mmCIF file of C-alpha atoms in Angstrom:
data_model
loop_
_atom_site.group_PDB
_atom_site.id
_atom_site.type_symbol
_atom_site.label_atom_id
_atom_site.label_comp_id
_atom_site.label_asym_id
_atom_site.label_seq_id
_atom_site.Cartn_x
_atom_site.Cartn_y
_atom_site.Cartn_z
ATOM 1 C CA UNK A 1 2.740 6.722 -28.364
ATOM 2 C CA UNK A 2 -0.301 5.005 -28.055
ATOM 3 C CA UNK A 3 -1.832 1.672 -27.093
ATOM 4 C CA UNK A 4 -0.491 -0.621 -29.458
ATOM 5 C CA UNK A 5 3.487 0.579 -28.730
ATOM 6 C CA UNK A 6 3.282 -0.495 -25.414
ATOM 7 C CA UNK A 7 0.637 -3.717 -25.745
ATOM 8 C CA UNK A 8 3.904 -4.843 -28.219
ATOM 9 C CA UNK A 9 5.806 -5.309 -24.949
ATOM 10 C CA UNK A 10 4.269 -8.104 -23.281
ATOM 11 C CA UNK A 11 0.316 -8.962 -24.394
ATOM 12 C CA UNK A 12 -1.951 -9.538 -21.834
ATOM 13 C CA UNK A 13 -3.065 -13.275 -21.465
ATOM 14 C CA UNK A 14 -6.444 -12.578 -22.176
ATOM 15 C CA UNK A 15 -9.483 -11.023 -21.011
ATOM 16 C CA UNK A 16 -10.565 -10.071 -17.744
ATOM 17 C CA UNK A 17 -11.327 -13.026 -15.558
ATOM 18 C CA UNK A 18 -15.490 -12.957 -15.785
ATOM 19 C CA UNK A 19 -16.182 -12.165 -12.112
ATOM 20 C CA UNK A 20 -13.312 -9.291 -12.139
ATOM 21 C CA UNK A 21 -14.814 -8.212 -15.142
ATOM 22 C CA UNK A 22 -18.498 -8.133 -13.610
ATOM 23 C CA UNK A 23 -17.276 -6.206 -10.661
ATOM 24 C CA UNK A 24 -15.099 -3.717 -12.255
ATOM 25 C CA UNK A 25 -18.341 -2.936 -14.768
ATOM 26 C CA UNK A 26 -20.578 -2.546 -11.477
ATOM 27 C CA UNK A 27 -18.277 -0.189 -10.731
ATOM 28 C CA UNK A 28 -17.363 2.164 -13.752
ATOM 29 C CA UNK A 29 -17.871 5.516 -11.564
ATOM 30 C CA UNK A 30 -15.558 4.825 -9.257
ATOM 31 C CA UNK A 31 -12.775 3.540 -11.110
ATOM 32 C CA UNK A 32 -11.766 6.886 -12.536
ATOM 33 C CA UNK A 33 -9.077 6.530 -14.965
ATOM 34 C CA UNK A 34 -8.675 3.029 -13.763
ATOM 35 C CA UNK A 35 -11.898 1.797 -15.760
ATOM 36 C CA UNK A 36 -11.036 0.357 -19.050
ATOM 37 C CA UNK A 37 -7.459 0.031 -18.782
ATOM 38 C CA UNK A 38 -7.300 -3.291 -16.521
ATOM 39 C CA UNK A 39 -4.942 -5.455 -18.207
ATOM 40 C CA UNK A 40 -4.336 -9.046 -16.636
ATOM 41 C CA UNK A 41 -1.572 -11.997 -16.542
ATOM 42 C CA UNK A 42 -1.269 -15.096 -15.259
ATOM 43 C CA UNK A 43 2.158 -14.715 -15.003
ATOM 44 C CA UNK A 44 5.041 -11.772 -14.560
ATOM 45 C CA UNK A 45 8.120 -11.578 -13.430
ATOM 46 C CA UNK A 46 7.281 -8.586 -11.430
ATOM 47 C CA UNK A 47 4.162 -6.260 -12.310
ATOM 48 C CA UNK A 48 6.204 -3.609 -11.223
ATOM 49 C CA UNK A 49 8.839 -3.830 -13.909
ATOM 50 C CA UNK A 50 6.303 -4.499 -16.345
ATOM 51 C CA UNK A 51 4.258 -1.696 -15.574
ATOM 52 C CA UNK A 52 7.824 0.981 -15.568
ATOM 53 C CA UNK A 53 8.504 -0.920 -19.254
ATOM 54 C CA UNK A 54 4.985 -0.002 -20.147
ATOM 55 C CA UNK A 55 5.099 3.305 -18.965
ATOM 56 C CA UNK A 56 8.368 3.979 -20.631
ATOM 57 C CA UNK A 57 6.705 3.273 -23.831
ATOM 58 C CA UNK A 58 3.973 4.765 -23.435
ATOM 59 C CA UNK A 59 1.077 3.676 -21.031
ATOM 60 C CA UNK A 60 -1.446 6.069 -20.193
ATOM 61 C CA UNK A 61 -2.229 7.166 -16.567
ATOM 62 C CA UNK A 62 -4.604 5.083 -15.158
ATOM 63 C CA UNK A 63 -3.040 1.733 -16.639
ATOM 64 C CA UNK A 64 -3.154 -1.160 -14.570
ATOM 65 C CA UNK A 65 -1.597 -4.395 -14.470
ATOM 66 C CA UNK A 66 -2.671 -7.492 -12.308
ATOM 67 C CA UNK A 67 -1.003 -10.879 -12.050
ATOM 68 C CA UNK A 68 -2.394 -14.348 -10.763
ATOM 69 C CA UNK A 69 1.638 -15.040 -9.957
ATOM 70 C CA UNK A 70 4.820 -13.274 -9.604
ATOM 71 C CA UNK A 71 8.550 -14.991 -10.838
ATOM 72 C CA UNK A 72 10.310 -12.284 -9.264
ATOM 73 C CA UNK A 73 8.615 -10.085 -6.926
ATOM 74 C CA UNK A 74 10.095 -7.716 -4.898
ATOM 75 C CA UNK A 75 9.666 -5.019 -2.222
ATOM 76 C CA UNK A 76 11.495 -2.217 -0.832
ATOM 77 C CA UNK A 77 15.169 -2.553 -0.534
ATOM 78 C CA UNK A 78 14.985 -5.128 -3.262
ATOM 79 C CA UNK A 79 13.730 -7.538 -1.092
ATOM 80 C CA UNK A 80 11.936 -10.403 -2.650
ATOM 81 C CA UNK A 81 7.965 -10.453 -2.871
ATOM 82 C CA UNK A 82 6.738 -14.341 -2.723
ATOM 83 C CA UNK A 83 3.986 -14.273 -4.728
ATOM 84 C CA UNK A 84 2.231 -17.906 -5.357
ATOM 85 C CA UNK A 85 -0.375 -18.229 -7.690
ATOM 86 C CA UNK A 86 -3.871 -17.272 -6.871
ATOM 87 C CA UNK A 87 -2.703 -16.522 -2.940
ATOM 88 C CA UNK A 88 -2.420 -13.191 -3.237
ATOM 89 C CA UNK A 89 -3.335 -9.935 -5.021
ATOM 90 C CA UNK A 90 -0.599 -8.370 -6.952
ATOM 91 C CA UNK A 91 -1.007 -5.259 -8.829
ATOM 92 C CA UNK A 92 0.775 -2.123 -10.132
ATOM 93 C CA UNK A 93 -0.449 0.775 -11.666
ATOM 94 C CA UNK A 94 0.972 4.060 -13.449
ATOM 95 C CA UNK A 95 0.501 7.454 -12.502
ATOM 96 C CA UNK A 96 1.202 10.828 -14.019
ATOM 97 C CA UNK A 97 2.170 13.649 -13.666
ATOM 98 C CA UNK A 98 4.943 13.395 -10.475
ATOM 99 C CA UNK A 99 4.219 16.539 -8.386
ATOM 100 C CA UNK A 100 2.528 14.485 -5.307
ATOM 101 C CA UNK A 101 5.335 12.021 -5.396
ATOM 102 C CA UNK A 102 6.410 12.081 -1.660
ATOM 103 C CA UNK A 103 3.164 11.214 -0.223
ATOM 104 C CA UNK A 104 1.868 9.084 -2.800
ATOM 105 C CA UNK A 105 3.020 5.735 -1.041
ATOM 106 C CA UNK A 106 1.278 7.422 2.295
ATOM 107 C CA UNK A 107 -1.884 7.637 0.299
ATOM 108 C CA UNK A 108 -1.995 4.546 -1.248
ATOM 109 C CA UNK A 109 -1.523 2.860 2.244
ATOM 110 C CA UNK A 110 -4.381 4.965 3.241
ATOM 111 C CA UNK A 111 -6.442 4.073 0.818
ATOM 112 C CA UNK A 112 -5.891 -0.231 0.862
ATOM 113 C CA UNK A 113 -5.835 -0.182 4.834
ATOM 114 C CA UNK A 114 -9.761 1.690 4.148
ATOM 115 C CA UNK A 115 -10.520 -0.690 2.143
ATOM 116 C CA UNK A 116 -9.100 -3.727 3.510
ATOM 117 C CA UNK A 117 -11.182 -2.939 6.790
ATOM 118 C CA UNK A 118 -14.084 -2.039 5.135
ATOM 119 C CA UNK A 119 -14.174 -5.846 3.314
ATOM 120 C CA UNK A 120 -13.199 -8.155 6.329
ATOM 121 C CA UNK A 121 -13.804 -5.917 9.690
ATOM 122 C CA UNK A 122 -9.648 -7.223 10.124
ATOM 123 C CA UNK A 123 -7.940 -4.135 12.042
ATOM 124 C CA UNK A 124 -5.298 -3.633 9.386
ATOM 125 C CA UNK A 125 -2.751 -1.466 10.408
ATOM 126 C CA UNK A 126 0.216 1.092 8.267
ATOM 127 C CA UNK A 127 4.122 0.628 9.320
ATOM 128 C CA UNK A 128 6.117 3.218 8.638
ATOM 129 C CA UNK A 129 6.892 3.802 5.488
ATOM 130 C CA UNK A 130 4.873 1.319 3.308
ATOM 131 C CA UNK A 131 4.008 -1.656 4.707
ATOM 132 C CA UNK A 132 -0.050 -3.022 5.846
ATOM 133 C CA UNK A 133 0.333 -4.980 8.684
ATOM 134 C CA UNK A 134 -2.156 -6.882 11.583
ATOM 135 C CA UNK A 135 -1.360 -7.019 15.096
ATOM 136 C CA UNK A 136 -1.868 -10.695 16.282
ATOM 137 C CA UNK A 137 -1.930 -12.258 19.669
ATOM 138 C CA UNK A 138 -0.127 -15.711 17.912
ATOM 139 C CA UNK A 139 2.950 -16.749 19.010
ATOM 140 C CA UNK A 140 4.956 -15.688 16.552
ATOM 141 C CA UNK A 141 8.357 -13.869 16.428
ATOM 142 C CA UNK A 142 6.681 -10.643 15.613
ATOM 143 C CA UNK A 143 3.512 -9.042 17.275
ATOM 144 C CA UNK A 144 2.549 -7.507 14.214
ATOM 145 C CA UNK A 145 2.539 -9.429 11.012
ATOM 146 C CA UNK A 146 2.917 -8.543 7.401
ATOM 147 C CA UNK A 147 -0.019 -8.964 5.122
ATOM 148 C CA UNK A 148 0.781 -6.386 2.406
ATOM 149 C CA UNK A 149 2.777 -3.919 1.356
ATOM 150 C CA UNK A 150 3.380 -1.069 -1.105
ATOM 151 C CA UNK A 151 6.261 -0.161 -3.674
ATOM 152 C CA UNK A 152 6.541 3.200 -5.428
ATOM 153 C CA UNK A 153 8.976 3.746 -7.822
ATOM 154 C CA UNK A 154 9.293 6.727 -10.954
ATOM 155 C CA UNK A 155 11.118 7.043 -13.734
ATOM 156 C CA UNK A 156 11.372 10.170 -15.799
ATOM 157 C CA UNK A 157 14.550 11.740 -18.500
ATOM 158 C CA UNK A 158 17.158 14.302 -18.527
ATOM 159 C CA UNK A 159 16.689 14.531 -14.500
ATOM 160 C CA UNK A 160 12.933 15.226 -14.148
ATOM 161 C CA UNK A 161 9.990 12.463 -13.198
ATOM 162 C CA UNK A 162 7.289 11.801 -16.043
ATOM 163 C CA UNK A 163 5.677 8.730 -14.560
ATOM 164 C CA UNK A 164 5.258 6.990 -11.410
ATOM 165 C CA UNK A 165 4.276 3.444 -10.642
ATOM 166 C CA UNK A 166 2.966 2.141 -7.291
ATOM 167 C CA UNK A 167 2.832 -1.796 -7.454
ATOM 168 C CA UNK A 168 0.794 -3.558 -3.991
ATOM 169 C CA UNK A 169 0.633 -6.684 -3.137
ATOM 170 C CA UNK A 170 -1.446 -8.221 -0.429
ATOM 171 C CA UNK A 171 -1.515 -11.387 0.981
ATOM 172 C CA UNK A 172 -5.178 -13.419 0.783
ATOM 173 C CA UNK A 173 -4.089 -17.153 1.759
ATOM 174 C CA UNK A 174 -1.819 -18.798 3.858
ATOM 175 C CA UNK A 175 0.374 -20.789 1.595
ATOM 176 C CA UNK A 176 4.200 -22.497 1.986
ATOM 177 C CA UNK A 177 5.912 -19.339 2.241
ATOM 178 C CA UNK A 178 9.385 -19.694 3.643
ATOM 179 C CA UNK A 179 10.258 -20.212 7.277
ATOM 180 C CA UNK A 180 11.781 -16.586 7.740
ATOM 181 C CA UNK A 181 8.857 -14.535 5.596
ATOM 182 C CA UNK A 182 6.280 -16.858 7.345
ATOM 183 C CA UNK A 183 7.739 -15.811 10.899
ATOM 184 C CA UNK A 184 6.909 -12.243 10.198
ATOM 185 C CA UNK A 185 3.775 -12.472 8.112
ATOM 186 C CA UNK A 186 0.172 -13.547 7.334
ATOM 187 C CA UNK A 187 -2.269 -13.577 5.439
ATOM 188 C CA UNK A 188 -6.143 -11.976 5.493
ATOM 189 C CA UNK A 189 -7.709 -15.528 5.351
ATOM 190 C CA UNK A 190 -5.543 -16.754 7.880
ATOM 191 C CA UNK A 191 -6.607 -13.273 10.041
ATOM 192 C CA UNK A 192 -10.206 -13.199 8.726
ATOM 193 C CA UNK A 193 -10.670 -17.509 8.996
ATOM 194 C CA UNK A 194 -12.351 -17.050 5.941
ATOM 195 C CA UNK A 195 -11.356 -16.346 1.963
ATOM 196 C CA UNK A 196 -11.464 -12.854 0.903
ATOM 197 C CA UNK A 197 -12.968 -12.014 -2.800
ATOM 198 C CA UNK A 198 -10.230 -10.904 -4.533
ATOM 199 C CA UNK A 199 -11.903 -9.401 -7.363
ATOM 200 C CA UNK A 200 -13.631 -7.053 -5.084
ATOM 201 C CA UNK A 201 -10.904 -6.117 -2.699
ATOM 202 C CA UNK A 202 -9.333 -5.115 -6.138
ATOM 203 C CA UNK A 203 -12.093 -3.243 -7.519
ATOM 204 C CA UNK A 204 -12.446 -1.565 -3.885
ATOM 205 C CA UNK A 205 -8.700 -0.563 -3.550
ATOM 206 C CA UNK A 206 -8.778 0.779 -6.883
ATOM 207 C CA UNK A 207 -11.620 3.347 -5.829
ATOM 208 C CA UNK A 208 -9.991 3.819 -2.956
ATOM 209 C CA UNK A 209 -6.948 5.016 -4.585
ATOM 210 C CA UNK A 210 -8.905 7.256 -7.050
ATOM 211 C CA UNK A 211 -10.943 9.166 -4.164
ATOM 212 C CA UNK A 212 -7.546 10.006 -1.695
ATOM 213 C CA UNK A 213 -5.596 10.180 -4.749
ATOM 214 C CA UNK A 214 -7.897 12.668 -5.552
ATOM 215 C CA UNK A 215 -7.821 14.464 -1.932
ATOM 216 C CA UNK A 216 -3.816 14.288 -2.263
ATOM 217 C CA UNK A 217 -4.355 16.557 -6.217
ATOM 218 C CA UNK A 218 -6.622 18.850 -4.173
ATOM 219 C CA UNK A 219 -3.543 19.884 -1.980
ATOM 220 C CA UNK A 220 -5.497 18.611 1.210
ATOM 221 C CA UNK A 221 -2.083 16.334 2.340
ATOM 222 C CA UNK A 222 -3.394 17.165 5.635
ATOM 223 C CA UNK A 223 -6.215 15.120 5.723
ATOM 224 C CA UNK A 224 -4.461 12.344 4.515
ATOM 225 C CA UNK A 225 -1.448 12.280 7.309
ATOM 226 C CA UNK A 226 -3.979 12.691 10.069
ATOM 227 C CA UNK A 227 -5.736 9.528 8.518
ATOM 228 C CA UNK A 228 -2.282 7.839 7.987
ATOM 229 C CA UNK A 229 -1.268 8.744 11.844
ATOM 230 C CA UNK A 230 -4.027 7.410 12.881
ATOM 231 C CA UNK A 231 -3.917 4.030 11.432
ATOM 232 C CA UNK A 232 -0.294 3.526 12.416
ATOM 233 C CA UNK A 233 0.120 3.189 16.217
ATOM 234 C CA UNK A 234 3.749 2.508 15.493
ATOM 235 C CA UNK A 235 4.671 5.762 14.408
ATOM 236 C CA UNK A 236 4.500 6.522 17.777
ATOM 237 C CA UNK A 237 6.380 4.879 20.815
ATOM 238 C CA UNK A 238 8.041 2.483 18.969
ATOM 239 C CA UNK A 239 11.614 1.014 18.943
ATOM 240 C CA UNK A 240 13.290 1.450 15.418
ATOM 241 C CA UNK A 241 16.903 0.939 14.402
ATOM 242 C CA UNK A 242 18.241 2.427 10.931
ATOM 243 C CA UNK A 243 21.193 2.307 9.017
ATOM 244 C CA UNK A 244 22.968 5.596 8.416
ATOM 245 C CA UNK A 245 25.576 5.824 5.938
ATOM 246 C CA UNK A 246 27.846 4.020 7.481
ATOM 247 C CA UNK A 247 26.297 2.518 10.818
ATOM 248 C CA UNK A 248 23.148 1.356 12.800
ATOM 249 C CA UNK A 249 21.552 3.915 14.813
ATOM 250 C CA UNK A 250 18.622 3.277 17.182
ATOM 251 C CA UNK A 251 15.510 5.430 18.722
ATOM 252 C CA UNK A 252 12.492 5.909 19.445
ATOM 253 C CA UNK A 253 9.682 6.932 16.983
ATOM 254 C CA UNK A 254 7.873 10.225 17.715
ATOM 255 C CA UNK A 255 5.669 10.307 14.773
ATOM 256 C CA UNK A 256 6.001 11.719 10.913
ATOM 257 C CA UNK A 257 6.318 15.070 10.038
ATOM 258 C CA UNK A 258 4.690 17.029 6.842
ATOM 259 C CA UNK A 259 6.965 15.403 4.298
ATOM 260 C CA UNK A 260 6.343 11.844 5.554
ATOM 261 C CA UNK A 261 9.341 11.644 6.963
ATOM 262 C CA UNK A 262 9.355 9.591 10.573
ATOM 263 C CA UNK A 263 10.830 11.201 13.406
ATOM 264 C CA UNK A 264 12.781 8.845 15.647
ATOM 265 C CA UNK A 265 13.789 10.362 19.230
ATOM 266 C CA UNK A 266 17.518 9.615 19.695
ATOM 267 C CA UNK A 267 18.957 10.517 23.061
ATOM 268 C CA UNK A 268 18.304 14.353 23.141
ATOM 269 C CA UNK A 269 17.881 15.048 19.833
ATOM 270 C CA UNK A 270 14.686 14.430 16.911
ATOM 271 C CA UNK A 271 16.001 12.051 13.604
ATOM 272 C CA UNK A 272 14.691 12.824 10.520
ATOM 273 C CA UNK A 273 14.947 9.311 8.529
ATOM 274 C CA UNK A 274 13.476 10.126 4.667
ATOM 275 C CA UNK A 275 14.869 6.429 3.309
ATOM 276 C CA UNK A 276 17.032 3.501 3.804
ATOM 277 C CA UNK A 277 17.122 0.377 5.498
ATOM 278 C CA UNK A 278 14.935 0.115 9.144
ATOM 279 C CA UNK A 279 14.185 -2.571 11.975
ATOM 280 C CA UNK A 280 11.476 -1.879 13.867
ATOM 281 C CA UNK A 281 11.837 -3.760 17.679
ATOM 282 C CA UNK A 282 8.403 -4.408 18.405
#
């Protein structure tokens, strides 16, 4: 199926904003499979589910969608995503083939938390498994704070994966968020004291993506957990609680192994915990 099949199921609201358009034109060699296929709304309900309903009909790899607001954003574990208008970047894009699926939310992190620290000099930090986070000296509930996070999700028939998509969003100025996401996040202009250009932290994530997606084809996962490692402290000598299947269970992290799995010390013995619901105790 080709463009038009999937452009049927919700049409873009119009051209590229003119200064996202500049930027991503500065920057055609770079953009891979990315350039060209930038496809913005002012509105979703999640970019996400639009992108898995594009994908399902038909979107290329390489297809991206990008929203000034989210209705219904959400995270990991369902959780909602707030996502004002114009307060925050909120993308997803589509991916094929599947083979690199376990590490692709590692590399993605990677790749924004390079970025983001490229474009503000802000010590942006990973959490374990896909969350960008700032450690602040505030007095706050939480010494590290939420400013972005990543959701990976595929979608394939008869049992096998034919398309991923990895939606981001990241959080660029403070606005009325809710008292219990507010305790336990922040934003990069709140960080930074100044506004962020959106349109290039886009255009720069994007590359980013393209050159360790590109490192994560090449087989070289190495490179890319001793790069996520080393941007997430908290894989390391942290207190974590997870659920189980049927109760809490607490420990200590020790790390990820080669799978991206984090290893959480518990009494005498080394937890392997691949999914599920966690609470870190920082």
């Amino acid at each position: 199926m080709g463009r038009v099949t999937f452009l049927r199921h919700h049409k873009p609201s119009g051209p590229l904003p003119n200064h996202l358009q500049s930027m991503v034109s500065a920057n055609e060699a770079r953009l891979g499979c990315f350039f060209g296929n930038i496809f913005y709304f002012d509105e979703v309900t999640s970019t996400n589910d639009l992108a898995l309903e594009w994908a399902a009909n038909g979107a290329t790899e390489g297809t991206v969608i990008v929203a000034r607001a989210q209705t219904a954003g959400r995270g990991r574990q369902g959780r909602r995503w707030v996502s004002p208008a114009d307060v925050g970047l909120y993308v997803s894009l589509i991916l094929r083939p599947c083979r690199v699926v376990p590490l692709l939310t590692h590399t993605v992190g990677v790749a924004l938390a390079e970025s983001l620290r490229a474009l503000t000099d802000l010590q942006i930090e990973l959490k374990w498994p896909n969350d960008l986070v700032i450690k602040t000296t505030k007095q706050v509930v939480s010494e590290y704070r939420k400013v972005g996070g990543i959701l990976t999700e595929s979608a394939g028939r008869s049992g096998s994966c034919q398309y991923v998509v990895v939606g981001f969003g990241i959080n660029l100025e403070a606005s009325n968020l809710p008292i219990e996401v507010a305790k336990l996040a922040t934003s990069v202009e709140a960080e930074l004291g100044d506004k962020v250009d959106s349109a290039r932290l886009m255009v720069e994530s994007l590359a980013a993506i393209v050159s360790w997606h590109k490192i994560l084809l090449e087989g070289q996962t190495d490179v890319i957990l001793n790069r996520w490692r080393a941007l997430s402290p908290t894989s390391k000598g942290a207190h974590v609680e997870w659920r189980g299947q049927s109760e809490w269970h607490g420990g200590m992290t020790v790390g990820i192994d080669d799978g991206g799995a984090l290893l959480v010390r518990k009494e005498n013995q080394i937890e392997r915990v691949l999914a599920g619901e966690i609470r870190w105790i920082l």
